[in-house]
């Protein structure tokens, strides 16, 4: 009888802290052994001369979701997880999005039903809280956290989603009491809308003006404000999709004062710039997201933040709205002003390969940092560790074997989502994922799916150290327990 179901043999194994050559023995979907000259498995993968990393965890994904503009994402759980899998991501965390007036519990139940039997890979949910009313704060959210949905996102912008500062304090206080992670989209809504109205009134309506409305000061101000609110409550906070230096500086200052502020960035801030929104006609809408891509200088600041540890997480913020579609980017026609264009770009499948090729192989990023931001850190921050996010005995055998020599010209034709475009069309790069394993099963090879939908499992989040408060209340001891 064979000792292992599969042995991945002789690869350069990369973790968030170390790199070494070893065999990986897999049994019953788990990593059973790591060593040299392991016994032969029922199946063998020769990884000599290739790099083996943990399967990616994309912790910021929108699929099977209706936006605040009433537009459904192009990807459901089947097409979205297929695309993720082919790009080396073996776990997704997508959003169960509450709209005002909805029961949060009912929303979560609907997302479970939407995903059931469709996913190729394992998956978890965050929540989006847009209506923190008495029922949500007093009953639904505490119960859902206890059920293992221990993270949620809130907004400082969008009319249908934004919370007031008072509501943000209520949510942060609840997160502190129940050990949940609060993710925040930080942009100053009123300032942004004031600028947008001035631009539109003067006839400046093309997609490129989206960048001027969603300017860096509106991101900086909201980041500063949210950090201050979290400090008042004494609870950690995670700032999502950080686009450039000004918001990064706010996070650095907060950490210098000892605050627990976590940060995420995305491919669009590394591989797109604001010039991509200035394409002819309506084509710039393909690259519209919020916050928008910045300039080349800010690209380099984001790379630096990935290198030096400012960014804990690298996610896609996959928000797929088809371009040439009256139910997508052209919801209001091909001449719509920039405020009427659904916001978001796809990036689920290219997230890891682009960072591997343009970061690791070009010397911008160490292999260990690549593993940390794409897999290990999100597992730890969102309560999926020690099951996911690392190559260690007892973990799920979610693994990626990389081909560092494969030359790729990115094209929508090679991708597996439900989109009609990729904003990275024509980008030439070298290095791509070759073999992808989910719980020990070879699910994709050469960028093509091998698995069938329905094999993915739902993952509840466990408790994490990341959500523990510092115990540094700004209030005297005799009143600090009031919060």
Coordinates of C-alpha atoms in Angstrom, one line a residue:
X1 CA 0.0 0.0 0.0
X2 CA 1.3 3.4 -0.9
X3 CA 2.0 5.8 2.0
X4 CA 0.8 8.9 0.1
X5 CA -1.9 9.7 -2.4
X6 CA 0.5 12.0 -4.2
X7 CA 4.1 13.2 -3.8
X8 CA 5.2 16.6 -5.2
X9 CA 8.8 15.8 -5.5
X10 CA 11.9 18.0 -5.4
X11 CA 10.4 21.4 -5.7
X12 CA 11.7 24.7 -4.2
X13 CA 9.1 25.1 -1.4
X14 CA 8.3 28.7 -0.5
X15 CA 6.7 29.8 2.7
X16 CA 6.2 33.2 4.2
X17 CA 9.4 32.8 6.2
X18 CA 11.6 30.3 4.3
X19 CA 12.6 28.7 1.0
X20 CA 14.0 25.2 0.7
X21 CA 14.0 22.1 -1.6
X22 CA 11.8 19.2 -0.4
X23 CA 9.2 16.6 -1.3
X24 CA 5.6 17.1 -0.2
X25 CA 3.6 14.0 0.7
X26 CA -0.2 14.3 0.5
X27 CA -2.7 12.0 2.1
X28 CA -6.5 12.4 2.3
X29 CA -6.3 16.0 1.1
X30 CA -3.8 17.1 3.8
X31 CA -0.1 17.7 3.8
X32 CA 1.2 14.5 5.5
X33 CA 4.9 14.9 5.3
X34 CA 7.7 17.3 4.1
X35 CA 11.1 15.9 3.6
X36 CA 13.6 14.3 1.3
X37 CA 13.3 11.0 -0.5
X38 CA 9.7 10.4 0.6
X39 CA 8.1 7.0 -0.3
X40 CA 6.5 6.8 -3.7
X41 CA 2.9 8.1 -3.9
X42 CA 0.0 6.7 -5.9
X43 CA 0.6 9.8 -8.1
X44 CA 3.8 11.7 -8.6
X45 CA 4.5 15.3 -9.6
X46 CA 8.0 16.2 -10.6
X47 CA 8.6 19.7 -9.4
X48 CA 12.4 19.7 -9.6
X49 CA 13.6 23.1 -10.8
X50 CA 10.2 24.7 -10.1
X51 CA 8.8 26.7 -7.3
X52 CA 6.0 25.4 -5.1
X53 CA 3.9 27.9 -3.0
X54 CA 0.7 27.6 -1.0
X55 CA -2.5 28.1 -3.0
X56 CA -3.6 31.7 -3.0
X57 CA -6.3 33.2 -0.8
X58 CA -8.1 36.0 -2.5
X59 CA -9.8 37.8 0.3
X60 CA -11.6 40.5 -1.6
X61 CA -13.9 39.2 -4.3
X62 CA -17.3 40.3 -5.6
X63 CA -19.3 37.6 -7.3
X64 CA -23.0 36.7 -7.5
X65 CA -23.5 40.2 -6.1
X66 CA -25.7 43.2 -7.1
X67 CA -23.9 46.5 -6.8
X68 CA -25.3 49.7 -5.2
X69 CA -26.2 50.8 -8.7
X70 CA -28.3 47.7 -9.1
X71 CA -25.9 45.9 -11.5
X72 CA -25.1 42.2 -11.1
X73 CA -21.6 41.0 -11.4
X74 CA -20.9 39.0 -14.5
X75 CA -19.4 36.1 -12.4
X76 CA -21.3 33.8 -10.3
X77 CA -19.7 31.3 -8.0
X78 CA -19.1 28.8 -10.8
X79 CA -17.4 31.1 -13.3
X80 CA -15.6 33.1 -10.5
X81 CA -14.1 30.1 -8.7
X82 CA -13.1 28.5 -12.0
X83 CA -11.2 31.6 -12.9
X84 CA -9.6 31.9 -9.5
X85 CA -8.5 28.2 -9.7
X86 CA -6.9 28.6 -13.1
X87 CA -4.8 31.5 -11.7
X88 CA -3.5 29.7 -8.6
X89 CA -6.1 30.9 -6.1
X90 CA -7.5 27.9 -4.1
X91 CA -9.7 29.8 -1.6
X92 CA -11.9 32.9 -2.2
X93 CA -13.6 35.1 0.3
X94 CA -16.4 37.0 -1.3
X95 CA -19.0 39.4 0.1
X96 CA -22.5 38.7 1.3
X97 CA -23.7 42.2 0.6
X98 CA -26.5 43.7 2.7
X99 CA -28.5 46.6 1.1
X100 CA -30.5 48.9 3.2
X101 CA -33.7 47.4 4.6
X102 CA -32.5 43.9 4.2
X103 CA -32.0 41.3 7.0
X104 CA -28.3 40.5 7.2
X105 CA -29.2 36.9 8.2
X106 CA -31.3 36.5 5.1
X107 CA -28.6 37.9 2.9
X108 CA -26.1 35.4 4.2
X109 CA -28.6 32.6 3.7
X110 CA -29.1 33.7 0.1
X111 CA -25.3 33.7 -0.6
X112 CA -25.0 30.2 0.8
X113 CA -27.7 29.1 -1.5
X114 CA -26.1 30.9 -4.4
X115 CA -22.8 29.2 -3.9
X116 CA -24.0 25.7 -3.0
X117 CA -22.9 23.1 -5.5
X118 CA -21.2 25.6 -7.8
X119 CA -17.7 26.2 -6.6
X120 CA -14.6 24.6 -7.9
X121 CA -12.5 25.5 -4.8
X122 CA -13.1 26.2 -1.1
X123 CA -14.7 29.5 -0.2
X124 CA -15.7 31.7 2.7
X125 CA -17.8 34.9 3.1
X126 CA -17.3 38.4 4.5
X127 CA -20.4 40.5 5.1
X128 CA -21.1 44.0 3.8
X129 CA -22.9 46.0 6.5
X130 CA -24.8 49.0 5.0
X131 CA -27.7 49.2 7.5
X132 CA -26.5 48.8 11.1
X133 CA -29.9 49.1 12.7
X134 CA -30.9 47.9 16.1
X135 CA -31.8 44.4 14.9
X136 CA -28.5 44.0 13.0
X137 CA -26.3 45.3 15.8
X138 CA -28.3 43.7 18.6
X139 CA -29.1 40.3 17.2
X140 CA -28.0 39.4 13.6
X141 CA -24.4 40.5 13.5
X142 CA -23.4 39.0 16.9
X143 CA -25.1 35.7 16.0
X144 CA -23.4 35.6 12.5
X145 CA -20.0 36.3 14.0
X146 CA -20.6 33.4 16.5
X147 CA -21.5 31.2 13.4
X148 CA -18.0 31.9 11.9
X149 CA -18.5 35.0 9.7
X150 CA -16.0 37.0 11.6
X151 CA -15.2 39.8 9.1
X152 CA -17.2 42.5 7.4
X153 CA -16.8 45.5 5.3
X154 CA -18.2 49.0 5.7
X155 CA -18.1 52.1 3.5
X156 CA -17.5 55.8 3.9
X157 CA -18.8 56.4 0.4
X158 CA -21.6 55.5 -2.1
X159 CA -25.1 56.8 -1.3
X160 CA -26.5 53.3 -0.8
X161 CA -23.7 52.0 1.3
X162 CA -22.0 54.8 3.3
X163 CA -22.2 54.9 7.1
X164 CA -22.0 58.0 9.2
X165 CA -19.2 58.4 11.7
X166 CA -21.6 57.6 14.5
X167 CA -22.6 54.4 12.7
X168 CA -19.0 53.5 12.1
X169 CA -18.3 53.8 15.8
X170 CA -21.3 51.5 16.6
X171 CA -19.9 48.9 14.2
X172 CA -16.3 49.2 15.4
X173 CA -17.5 48.9 19.0
X174 CA -19.4 45.7 18.1
X175 CA -16.4 44.3 16.3
X176 CA -14.3 44.9 19.5
X177 CA -16.8 43.1 21.7
X178 CA -17.2 40.1 19.5
X179 CA -13.6 39.7 18.0
X180 CA -14.5 40.5 14.4
X181 CA -12.3 42.2 11.7
X182 CA -13.7 45.4 10.2
X183 CA -12.6 46.2 6.6
X184 CA -13.2 49.8 5.5
X185 CA -13.5 51.4 2.0
X186 CA -12.1 54.8 2.7
X187 CA -13.1 57.8 0.5
X188 CA -14.7 61.1 1.6
X189 CA -18.1 60.9 -0.1
X190 CA -19.1 64.5 0.2
X191 CA -15.8 65.9 -1.1
X192 CA -15.8 63.4 -3.9
X193 CA -19.3 64.3 -5.0
X194 CA -18.7 68.0 -4.8
X195 CA -15.8 67.7 -7.2
X196 CA -17.8 65.4 -9.5
X197 CA -20.7 67.8 -9.7
X198 CA -18.3 70.6 -10.7
X199 CA -16.7 68.5 -13.4
X200 CA -20.0 67.3 -14.9
X201 CA -21.5 70.7 -14.8
X202 CA -18.5 72.0 -16.9
X203 CA -18.9 69.2 -19.4
X204 CA -16.0 67.1 -18.2
X205 CA -17.8 63.7 -18.2
X206 CA -15.4 61.2 -19.8
X207 CA -14.0 58.2 -17.8
X208 CA -10.7 60.0 -17.2
X209 CA -12.4 62.5 -14.9
X210 CA -13.2 59.7 -12.5
X211 CA -9.6 60.0 -11.2
X212 CA -10.1 63.7 -10.5
X213 CA -13.3 63.1 -8.5
X214 CA -11.8 60.1 -6.6
X215 CA -8.6 62.1 -5.9
X216 CA -5.9 61.2 -3.4
X217 CA -7.0 63.7 -0.7
X218 CA -10.4 62.1 -0.4
X219 CA -8.8 58.7 0.2
X220 CA -6.3 60.2 2.6
X221 CA -8.9 62.1 4.6
X222 CA -11.2 59.1 5.0
X223 CA -8.3 56.8 5.9
X224 CA -7.2 59.2 8.6
X225 CA -10.7 59.6 9.9
X226 CA -11.4 55.8 10.1
X227 CA -8.1 55.2 11.9
X228 CA -9.1 57.9 14.4
X229 CA -12.5 56.3 15.0
X230 CA -10.9 52.9 15.5
X231 CA -8.4 54.4 18.0
X232 CA -11.3 55.9 20.0
X233 CA -12.9 52.5 20.2
X234 CA -9.5 50.7 20.6
X235 CA -10.2 48.1 17.9
X236 CA -8.1 46.9 15.0
X237 CA -9.1 47.9 11.5
X238 CA -8.2 46.9 7.9
X239 CA -8.0 49.5 5.2
X240 CA -8.9 47.9 1.8
X241 CA -7.7 48.6 -1.7
X242 CA -5.1 51.3 -0.8
X243 CA -4.1 53.1 -4.0
X244 CA -1.1 55.3 -3.3
X245 CA 1.2 57.2 -1.1
X246 CA -1.2 59.6 0.7
X247 CA -3.3 56.9 2.3
X248 CA -0.2 54.8 2.9
X249 CA 1.4 57.6 4.9
X250 CA -1.6 57.7 7.1
X251 CA -1.3 54.0 7.8
X252 CA 2.5 54.4 8.5
X253 CA 1.8 57.2 11.0
X254 CA -0.8 55.1 12.8
X255 CA 1.5 52.1 13.1
X256 CA 4.3 54.4 14.3
X257 CA 2.0 55.2 17.2
X258 CA 1.5 51.5 17.9
X259 CA -2.0 51.2 16.4
X260 CA -3.2 47.9 14.9
X261 CA -4.0 49.1 11.4
X262 CA -3.8 46.5 8.6
X263 CA -3.7 47.3 4.9
X264 CA -4.6 45.7 1.5
X265 CA -3.7 46.6 -2.0
X266 CA -4.6 45.2 -5.4
X267 CA -3.2 44.5 -9.0
X268 CA -4.8 47.6 -10.5
X269 CA -2.5 49.8 -8.4
X270 CA 0.6 48.0 -9.6
X271 CA -0.2 47.4 -13.3
X272 CA -2.6 50.2 -14.3
X273 CA -2.3 54.0 -14.1
X274 CA -4.7 56.9 -14.4
X275 CA -3.6 57.2 -18.1
X276 CA -5.5 53.9 -18.7
X277 CA -8.8 55.8 -18.0
X278 CA -7.9 58.3 -20.8
X279 CA -8.3 55.9 -23.7
X280 CA -10.3 56.9 -26.7
X281 CA -14.1 57.1 -26.5
X282 CA -15.6 55.1 -23.7
X283 CA -12.8 52.5 -23.5
X284 CA -11.4 54.1 -20.3
X285 CA -14.4 52.8 -18.4
X286 CA -12.8 49.4 -18.6
X287 CA -10.3 50.6 -16.0
X288 CA -12.6 52.5 -13.7
X289 CA -12.6 51.4 -10.1
X290 CA -12.6 53.1 -6.7
X291 CA -10.1 54.3 -5.6
X292 CA -8.8 54.6 -9.2
X293 CA -5.3 53.7 -10.4
X294 CA -2.8 56.6 -9.7
X295 CA 0.3 57.6 -11.6
X296 CA 3.6 55.8 -12.1
X297 CA 5.2 57.4 -9.1
X298 CA 2.5 56.0 -6.9
X299 CA 2.8 52.6 -8.5
X300 CA 6.4 52.5 -7.1
X301 CA 5.2 53.5 -3.7
X302 CA 2.7 50.6 -3.7
X303 CA 5.5 48.2 -4.7
X304 CA 7.6 49.6 -1.9
X305 CA 4.7 49.0 0.5
X306 CA 4.5 45.4 -0.6
X307 CA 8.3 44.9 0.0
X308 CA 8.6 46.6 3.4
X309 CA 5.5 45.1 5.0
X310 CA 3.1 48.1 4.9
X311 CA 0.7 45.9 3.0
X312 CA -0.5 42.8 4.8
X313 CA -2.7 41.5 2.0
X314 CA -2.8 41.5 -1.8
X315 CA -6.3 40.9 -3.1
X316 CA -7.9 41.3 -6.5
X317 CA -11.0 43.3 -5.5
X318 CA -12.5 41.4 -8.5
X319 CA -15.6 43.4 -9.4
X320 CA -16.6 42.1 -12.9
X321 CA -19.0 44.2 -15.0
X322 CA -18.9 43.4 -18.7
X323 CA -17.9 46.3 -20.9
X324 CA -20.0 46.1 -24.0
X325 CA -23.2 45.3 -22.1
X326 CA -26.3 47.3 -21.2
X327 CA -26.3 45.5 -17.9
X328 CA -22.6 46.2 -17.3
X329 CA -20.4 49.3 -17.9
X330 CA -22.8 50.6 -20.5
X331 CA -25.7 50.6 -18.1
X332 CA -26.4 54.2 -19.1
X333 CA -25.0 54.0 -22.6
X334 CA -21.6 54.5 -24.2
X335 CA -21.7 58.3 -23.5
X336 CA -22.6 58.2 -19.9
X337 CA -20.9 60.5 -17.5
X338 CA -18.3 58.9 -15.3
X339 CA -20.6 58.9 -12.2
X340 CA -23.1 56.6 -14.0
X341 CA -20.5 53.9 -14.9
X342 CA -20.5 50.8 -12.7
X343 CA -17.2 50.8 -10.7
X344 CA -14.9 47.9 -10.7
X345 CA -12.4 45.8 -12.7
X346 CA -11.8 42.1 -13.0
X347 CA -8.6 40.6 -11.8
X348 CA -9.2 37.3 -10.0
X349 CA -7.3 35.0 -12.4
X350 CA -4.3 37.2 -13.0
X351 CA -3.8 38.4 -9.4
X352 CA -1.2 35.9 -8.4
X353 CA 0.5 35.3 -11.8
X354 CA 1.1 39.0 -12.4
X355 CA 2.6 39.5 -8.9
X356 CA 4.8 36.3 -9.3
X357 CA 6.0 37.3 -12.8
X358 CA 6.4 41.1 -12.4
X359 CA 7.3 41.0 -8.7
X360 CA 9.2 37.9 -7.8
X361 CA 10.9 37.1 -11.1
X362 CA 11.8 40.7 -11.7
X363 CA 13.3 41.2 -8.3
X364 CA 10.8 43.7 -7.0
X365 CA 9.5 41.3 -4.3
X366 CA 10.9 38.4 -2.4
X367 CA 9.4 35.0 -2.8
X368 CA 8.6 34.9 0.9
X369 CA 6.7 38.3 0.7
X370 CA 4.8 37.0 -2.3
X371 CA 3.6 34.0 -0.2
X372 CA 2.8 36.2 2.8
X373 CA 0.6 38.7 1.0
X374 CA -1.1 36.3 -1.4
X375 CA -1.8 33.4 1.0
X376 CA -0.5 33.3 4.6
X377 CA -1.5 36.7 5.8
X378 CA -5.1 36.6 4.6
X379 CA -5.4 33.2 6.2
X380 CA -4.2 34.5 9.5
X381 CA -6.2 37.8 9.4
X382 CA -9.5 36.2 8.4
X383 CA -9.4 33.1 10.6
X384 CA -8.6 30.4 8.1
X385 CA -5.2 29.5 9.6
X386 CA -3.9 26.8 10.4
X387 CA -6.1 25.1 7.8
X388 CA -5.1 27.3 4.8
X389 CA -2.3 29.6 3.7
X390 CA 0.9 27.7 4.4
X391 CA 2.9 24.6 3.5
X392 CA 3.1 22.6 6.7
X393 CA 2.1 19.2 8.0
X394 CA -1.6 19.1 8.8
X395 CA -2.6 21.9 6.5
X396 CA -4.9 21.4 3.5
X397 CA -2.8 20.4 0.4
X398 CA -3.6 23.6 -1.5
X399 CA -0.5 24.1 -3.6
X400 CA 0.7 25.8 -6.8
X401 CA 3.6 24.7 -8.9
X402 CA 5.0 27.6 -10.9
X403 CA 6.5 27.7 -14.4
X404 CA 9.1 30.5 -14.3
X405 CA 9.8 30.2 -18.0
X406 CA 6.3 30.4 -19.5
X407 CA 5.9 33.4 -21.7
X408 CA 2.4 34.9 -21.6
X409 CA 0.6 37.7 -23.4
X410 CA -2.4 38.4 -21.2
X411 CA -5.7 38.2 -23.2
X412 CA -9.3 37.8 -22.3
X413 CA -9.3 34.7 -24.5
X414 CA -7.0 32.8 -22.1
X415 CA -9.1 33.6 -19.0
X416 CA -11.9 31.7 -17.5
X417 CA -14.3 34.3 -16.0
X418 CA -17.5 35.5 -17.5
X419 CA -16.1 38.8 -18.7
X420 CA -15.7 40.3 -22.2
X421 CA -12.5 42.1 -21.4
X422 CA -9.5 42.2 -19.1
X423 CA -7.8 45.6 -18.3
X424 CA -4.5 43.9 -18.7
X425 CA -5.0 42.9 -22.4
X426 CA -1.7 42.7 -24.2
X427 CA 0.6 42.8 -21.2
X428 CA 3.6 40.6 -21.9
X429 CA 5.1 38.7 -19.1
X430 CA 7.2 35.6 -18.2
X431 CA 6.1 33.2 -15.4
X432 CA 2.7 31.7 -14.7
X433 CA 1.1 29.0 -12.6
X434 CA 1.4 25.6 -14.1
X435 CA -0.2 23.0 -11.7
X436 CA -2.8 23.9 -9.1
X437 CA -3.8 21.5 -6.3
X438 CA -6.9 21.9 -4.0
X439 CA -6.9 19.6 -1.0
X440 CA -4.5 17.4 -2.9
X441 CA -6.5 17.1 -6.1
X442 CA -4.9 18.4 -9.4
X443 CA -7.6 21.0 -10.3
X444 CA -5.9 23.0 -13.1
X445 CA -2.9 22.6 -15.3
X446 CA -1.3 24.9 -17.8
X447 CA -4.0 27.5 -17.0
X448 CA -6.8 25.1 -17.9
X449 CA -9.4 23.7 -15.5
X450 CA -9.4 19.9 -14.7
X451 CA -11.9 19.8 -11.8
X452 CA -15.7 19.9 -11.9
X453 CA -17.8 22.5 -10.1
X454 CA -19.4 21.5 -6.8
X455 CA -16.2 20.2 -5.1
X456 CA -15.6 23.4 -3.1
X457 CA -16.3 23.5 0.6
X458 CA -17.6 26.4 2.7
X459 CA -15.2 27.6 5.4
X460 CA -16.2 29.2 8.6
X461 CA -13.7 31.7 10.0
X462 CA -12.1 31.0 13.4
X463 CA -11.0 33.5 16.0
X464 CA -7.7 35.4 15.3
X465 CA -5.2 37.4 17.3
X466 CA -5.5 40.2 14.7
X467 CA -8.8 41.3 16.1
X468 CA -7.7 41.6 19.7
X469 CA -7.7 45.2 20.9
X470 CA -4.5 46.8 22.2
X471 CA -5.9 47.6 25.6
X472 CA -4.9 51.2 25.1
X473 CA -8.2 53.0 25.8
X474 CA -8.0 56.8 25.5
X475 CA -10.5 56.9 28.4
X476 CA -9.9 56.6 32.1
X477 CA -10.1 53.1 33.5
X478 CA -13.4 53.7 35.3
X479 CA -15.3 54.5 32.1
X480 CA -13.5 52.4 29.5
X481 CA -15.9 49.4 29.9
X482 CA -18.8 51.5 28.7
X483 CA -17.7 50.9 25.1

